[in-house]
Tab-separated table of C-alpha atoms in Angstrom:
chain	number	residue	atom	x	y	z
A	6	MET	CA	50.435	-14.887	237.326
A	7	LEU	CA	49.053	-15.688	233.881
A	8	MET	CA	50.799	-18.372	231.913
A	9	THR	CA	51.205	-17.686	228.227
A	10	GLN	CA	50.819	-20.618	225.921
A	11	THR	CA	53.427	-21.033	223.217
A	12	LYS	CA	52.103	-22.112	219.870
A	13	ASN	CA	53.694	-25.066	218.151
A	14	PRO	CA	55.358	-24.104	214.877
A	15	PRO	CA	53.285	-25.048	211.816
A	16	ILE	CA	54.039	-28.381	210.207
A	17	ARG	CA	56.031	-27.839	207.029
A	18	LYS	CA	54.622	-29.951	204.222
A	19	ALA	CA	55.796	-30.482	200.666
A	20	ILE	CA	54.580	-32.431	197.649
A	21	LEU	CA	57.333	-34.068	195.603
A	22	VAL	CA	56.899	-35.032	191.947
A	23	PHE	CA	58.636	-38.403	192.082
A	24	SER	CA	59.661	-40.700	189.245
A	25	GLY	CA	62.193	-42.857	191.067
A	26	GLY	CA	64.993	-41.503	188.886
A	27	GLN	CA	68.276	-39.932	189.951
A	28	ASP	CA	67.026	-36.366	190.081
A	29	SER	CA	63.716	-36.817	191.889
A	30	THR	CA	65.240	-39.311	194.332
A	31	THR	CA	67.978	-36.822	195.199
A	32	CYS	CA	65.266	-34.204	195.732
A	33	LEU	CA	63.376	-36.601	198.022
A	34	ILE	CA	66.499	-37.287	200.071
A	35	GLN	CA	67.050	-33.560	200.588
A	36	ALA	CA	63.372	-32.734	201.178
A	37	LEU	CA	63.120	-35.282	203.985
A	38	GLU	CA	65.747	-33.241	205.820
A	39	GLN	CA	63.965	-29.936	205.213
A	40	TYR	CA	60.248	-30.639	205.707
A	41	ASP	CA	58.195	-32.326	208.416
A	42	GLU	CA	56.081	-34.135	205.834
A	43	VAL	CA	56.998	-35.048	202.265
A	44	HIS	CA	54.210	-36.523	200.148
A	45	ALA	CA	55.472	-38.154	196.949
A	46	MET	CA	53.412	-38.211	193.741
A	47	THR	CA	54.196	-40.525	190.837
A	48	PHE	CA	52.377	-40.311	187.519
A	49	ASN	CA	51.460	-43.297	185.370
A	50	TYR	CA	51.066	-41.968	181.844
A	51	GLY	CA	51.827	-45.170	179.941
A	52	GLN	CA	55.500	-44.287	179.809
A	53	ARG	CA	57.970	-46.448	177.937
A	54	HIS	CA	59.858	-47.394	181.105
A	55	ALA	CA	56.792	-48.165	183.260
A	56	HIS	CA	59.002	-50.098	185.686
A	57	GLU	CA	59.859	-46.674	187.139
A	58	ILE	CA	56.524	-46.777	189.002
A	59	ASP	CA	57.609	-49.881	190.910
A	60	VAL	CA	60.983	-48.313	191.606
A	61	ALA	CA	59.306	-45.139	192.866
A	62	ARG	CA	57.059	-47.142	195.196
A	63	ARG	CA	60.008	-49.014	196.664
A	64	LEU	CA	62.177	-45.927	197.134
A	65	ALA	CA	59.400	-43.795	198.624
A	66	GLN	CA	58.843	-46.460	201.267
A	67	LYS	CA	62.538	-47.138	201.841
A	68	LEU	CA	63.478	-43.471	202.250
A	69	GLY	CA	60.491	-42.671	204.458
A	70	ALA	CA	58.152	-40.436	202.463
A	71	THR	CA	55.087	-39.511	204.514
A	72	SER	CA	52.844	-40.881	201.774
A	73	HIS	CA	53.101	-41.949	198.149
A	74	LYS	CA	50.312	-41.456	195.633
A	75	VAL	CA	50.380	-42.960	192.128
A	76	MET	CA	48.139	-41.029	189.749
A	77	ASP	CA	46.731	-42.470	186.528
A	78	VAL	CA	47.105	-39.822	183.827
A	79	GLY	CA	46.821	-42.073	180.810
A	80	LEU	CA	45.108	-39.300	178.847
A	81	LEU	CA	48.566	-37.741	178.415
A	82	ASN	CA	49.668	-40.834	176.487
A	83	GLU	CA	46.717	-40.430	174.117
A	84	LEU	CA	47.593	-36.808	173.377
A	85	ALA	CA	51.396	-36.711	173.483
A	86	ILE	CA	53.289	-38.730	170.886
A	87	SER	CA	56.900	-39.240	171.956
A	88	ALA	CA	59.588	-41.898	172.180
A	89	LEU	CA	58.685	-42.105	175.876
A	90	THR	CA	55.008	-42.813	175.163
A	91	ARG	CA	55.326	-45.075	172.104
A	92	ASP	CA	57.370	-48.289	172.084
A	93	SER	CA	57.309	-48.135	168.285
A	94	ILE	CA	59.420	-44.931	168.277
A	95	PRO	CA	63.087	-45.667	169.060
A	96	VAL	CA	64.905	-43.236	171.330
A	97	SER	CA	67.120	-41.086	169.135
A	98	THR	CA	70.185	-39.003	169.897
A	99	GLU	CA	69.281	-36.699	167.000
A	100	LEU	CA	67.060	-33.663	167.459
A	101	MET	CA	63.725	-33.425	165.680
A	102	ASP	CA	62.908	-30.694	163.139
A	103	ASN	CA	61.629	-28.480	165.990
A	104	GLY	CA	64.995	-28.666	167.744
A	105	LEU	CA	63.757	-30.929	170.561
A	106	PRO	CA	64.711	-34.541	171.356
A	107	ASN	CA	62.130	-37.162	170.460
A	108	THR	CA	61.864	-38.078	174.157
A	109	PHE	CA	60.133	-34.755	174.873
A	110	VAL	CA	56.560	-35.331	176.106
A	111	PRO	CA	54.668	-32.086	175.420
A	112	GLY	CA	52.709	-30.798	178.388
A	113	ARG	CA	54.060	-33.403	180.815
A	114	ASN	CA	55.425	-31.024	183.442
A	115	ILE	CA	52.514	-28.638	182.974
A	116	LEU	CA	50.135	-31.458	183.861
A	117	PHE	CA	52.254	-32.993	186.633
A	118	LEU	CA	52.957	-29.729	188.440
A	119	THR	CA	49.350	-28.588	188.122
A	120	LEU	CA	48.058	-31.822	189.661
A	121	ALA	CA	50.717	-31.640	192.383
A	122	GLY	CA	49.618	-28.058	193.057
A	123	ILE	CA	46.016	-29.203	193.497
A	124	TYR	CA	47.181	-31.903	195.905
A	125	ALA	CA	49.222	-29.315	197.809
A	126	TYR	CA	46.085	-27.201	198.159
A	127	GLN	CA	44.179	-30.137	199.666
A	128	LEU	CA	46.947	-31.082	202.107
A	129	GLY	CA	47.871	-27.526	203.053
A	130	ALA	CA	51.407	-27.991	201.714
A	131	GLU	CA	53.538	-24.922	201.171
A	132	ALA	CA	55.667	-26.280	198.339
A	133	VAL	CA	55.752	-28.543	195.326
A	134	ILE	CA	59.234	-29.901	194.652
A	135	THR	CA	60.397	-31.021	191.219
A	136	GLY	CA	63.788	-32.165	189.970
A	137	VAL	CA	63.789	-30.208	186.713
A	138	CYS	CA	67.094	-28.648	185.709
A	139	GLU	CA	68.166	-26.052	183.149
A	140	THR	CA	71.927	-26.483	183.551
A	141	ASP	CA	72.373	-30.113	182.468
A	142	TYR	CA	69.136	-31.036	180.768
A	143	SER	CA	67.911	-32.729	177.603
A	144	GLY	CA	66.570	-29.636	175.884
A	145	TYR	CA	63.044	-29.869	177.292
A	146	PRO	CA	61.370	-26.423	177.415
A	147	ASP	CA	59.300	-27.427	180.456
A	148	CYS	CA	62.457	-27.853	182.547
A	149	ARG	CA	63.448	-24.200	182.344
A	150	HIS	CA	63.425	-21.672	185.161
A	151	ASP	CA	61.144	-19.226	183.305
A	152	PHE	CA	58.538	-21.941	182.722
A	153	VAL	CA	58.507	-22.935	186.401
A	154	ARG	CA	58.101	-19.358	187.597
A	155	ALA	CA	55.302	-18.721	185.073
A	156	LEU	CA	53.394	-21.841	186.144
A	157	GLU	CA	53.932	-20.998	189.821
A	158	SER	CA	52.328	-17.611	189.238
A	159	ALA	CA	49.404	-19.218	187.403
A	160	LEU	CA	48.802	-21.730	190.210
A	161	VAL	CA	48.925	-19.060	192.902
A	162	GLN	CA	46.491	-16.858	190.995
A	163	GLY	CA	44.227	-19.739	189.990
A	164	MET	CA	43.882	-21.173	193.504
A	165	ASP	CA	44.265	-17.908	195.429
A	166	ARG	CA	46.710	-19.500	197.851
A	167	PRO	CA	50.467	-19.152	198.401
A	168	LEU	CA	52.465	-21.971	196.804
A	169	LYS	CA	56.107	-22.330	195.897
A	170	LEU	CA	57.415	-24.512	193.090
A	171	VAL	CA	60.810	-25.548	194.424
A	172	THR	CA	63.543	-26.659	192.013
A	173	PRO	CA	66.622	-27.728	194.036
A	174	LEU	CA	68.516	-28.909	190.949
A	175	MET	CA	67.704	-26.040	188.586
A	176	TRP	CA	71.238	-24.613	188.465
A	177	LEU	CA	73.190	-27.793	189.248
A	178	ASN	CA	74.983	-29.863	186.638
A	179	LYS	CA	74.889	-33.656	186.843
A	180	ALA	CA	78.186	-33.848	188.747
A	181	GLU	CA	76.793	-31.451	191.373
A	182	THR	CA	73.594	-33.485	191.592
A	183	TRP	CA	75.712	-36.532	192.439
A	184	ALA	CA	77.526	-34.388	195.004
A	185	LEU	CA	74.188	-33.493	196.595
A	186	ALA	CA	73.267	-37.171	196.985
A	187	ASP	CA	76.712	-37.831	198.446
A	188	LYS	CA	76.308	-34.934	200.874
A	189	TYR	CA	73.406	-36.829	202.463
A	190	GLY	CA	75.264	-40.154	202.362
A	191	LYS	CA	73.039	-41.631	199.639
A	192	LEU	CA	75.266	-41.738	196.565
A	193	ALA	CA	75.343	-45.552	196.435
A	194	LEU	CA	71.554	-45.761	196.771
A	195	VAL	CA	71.007	-43.266	193.956
A	196	ARG	CA	73.593	-44.987	191.772
A	197	ASP	CA	72.311	-48.534	192.291
A	198	GLU	CA	68.579	-48.288	192.986
A	199	THR	CA	67.146	-45.466	190.884
A	200	LEU	CA	65.874	-45.718	187.305
A	201	THR	CA	66.910	-43.029	184.835
A	202	CYS	CA	67.486	-45.202	181.760
A	203	TYR	CA	65.125	-44.677	178.818
A	204	ASN	CA	65.217	-48.449	178.292
A	205	GLY	CA	63.957	-49.173	181.812
A	206	ILE	CA	67.123	-50.670	183.302
A	207	GLU	CA	67.752	-49.842	186.966
A	208	GLY	CA	70.991	-48.567	188.417
A	209	ARG	CA	73.701	-47.965	185.832
A	210	GLY	CA	71.179	-48.506	183.038
A	211	CYS	CA	71.850	-49.538	179.457
A	212	GLY	CA	74.801	-47.185	179.099
A	213	GLU	CA	73.736	-46.211	175.597
A	214	CYS	CA	70.661	-43.974	175.795
A	215	PRO	CA	71.061	-40.189	176.238
A	216	ALA	CA	69.852	-40.323	179.864
A	217	CYS	CA	72.412	-42.996	180.800
A	218	LYS	CA	75.257	-41.181	179.081
A	219	LEU	CA	74.462	-37.885	180.812
A	220	ARG	CA	74.128	-39.603	184.187
A	221	GLN	CA	77.386	-41.574	183.841
A	222	HIS	CA	79.328	-38.570	182.597
A	223	GLY	CA	78.223	-36.622	185.667
A	224	LEU	CA	79.164	-39.442	188.014
A	225	ASP	CA	82.599	-39.873	186.444
A	226	GLU	CA	83.217	-36.129	186.699
A	227	TYR	CA	82.154	-36.054	190.346
A	228	LEU	CA	84.251	-39.052	191.386
A	229	SER	CA	87.296	-37.488	189.703
A	230	ASN	CA	86.877	-34.097	191.397
A	231	LYS	CA	84.944	-34.679	194.621
A	232	ALA	CA	86.409	-31.877	196.740
A	233	ILE	CA	86.098	-29.240	194.031
A	234	ILE	CA	82.544	-30.172	193.095
A	235	GLN	CA	81.399	-30.324	196.722
A	236	GLN	CA	82.806	-26.807	197.115
A	237	GLN	CA	80.899	-25.669	194.024
A	238	LEU	CA	77.733	-27.176	195.471
A	239	THR	CA	78.240	-25.332	198.763
A	240	GLN	CA	78.781	-22.034	197.004
A	241	LYS	CA	75.630	-22.444	194.916
A	242	SER	CA	73.624	-23.356	198.031
A	243	ARG	CA	74.724	-20.134	199.718
A	244	THR	CA	73.611	-17.964	196.810
A	245	GLU	CA	70.086	-19.419	196.534
């Protein structure tokens, strides 16, 4: 009698664009439950809050990422003038003449996702995960669903290999993003150990910059309506 050998299922690998902030840390927490290997990538582009690189290193190790690569992309700082790349430009709550906040770094997600896609090609990863969001975002055009799908198509065509750009937070508001962290039992970690603040202050941040205000508003909303927001999160998960 011939014995048939059963093949082991392929190892599921993902690359995660990781800043150490609330959104990308929540994505890492979820990805570690969904993939066999999660390789985090952090980009050093001379950002205003460079401490995020140290935070990303610590969290990637603490949460158990398979690997963590920090890429030097300082050329972006030379080309993109923004409040996040120039200490001399104060973060403003007012929109610029083009309708965008002055924290917008043009081309940032184009560059980051392209480099992550190249890394995915080398590692044989099936997905690149990013925490961009169109529901509760700062008005950045490179956080929109249409942009992500267009770049995904370009990467697939340009490298002639299947690749998915995965955006777990795309249709979640900030309260639902907090609910997602809580679902995996990591709300306190995300609240206390991530860095979202434009002024580089960990945890609750400065409380004054647009990123801190959006984050705190979402947390307050979630803590006031936990059951309802968890239900909303479940419903959205089922429709994806």
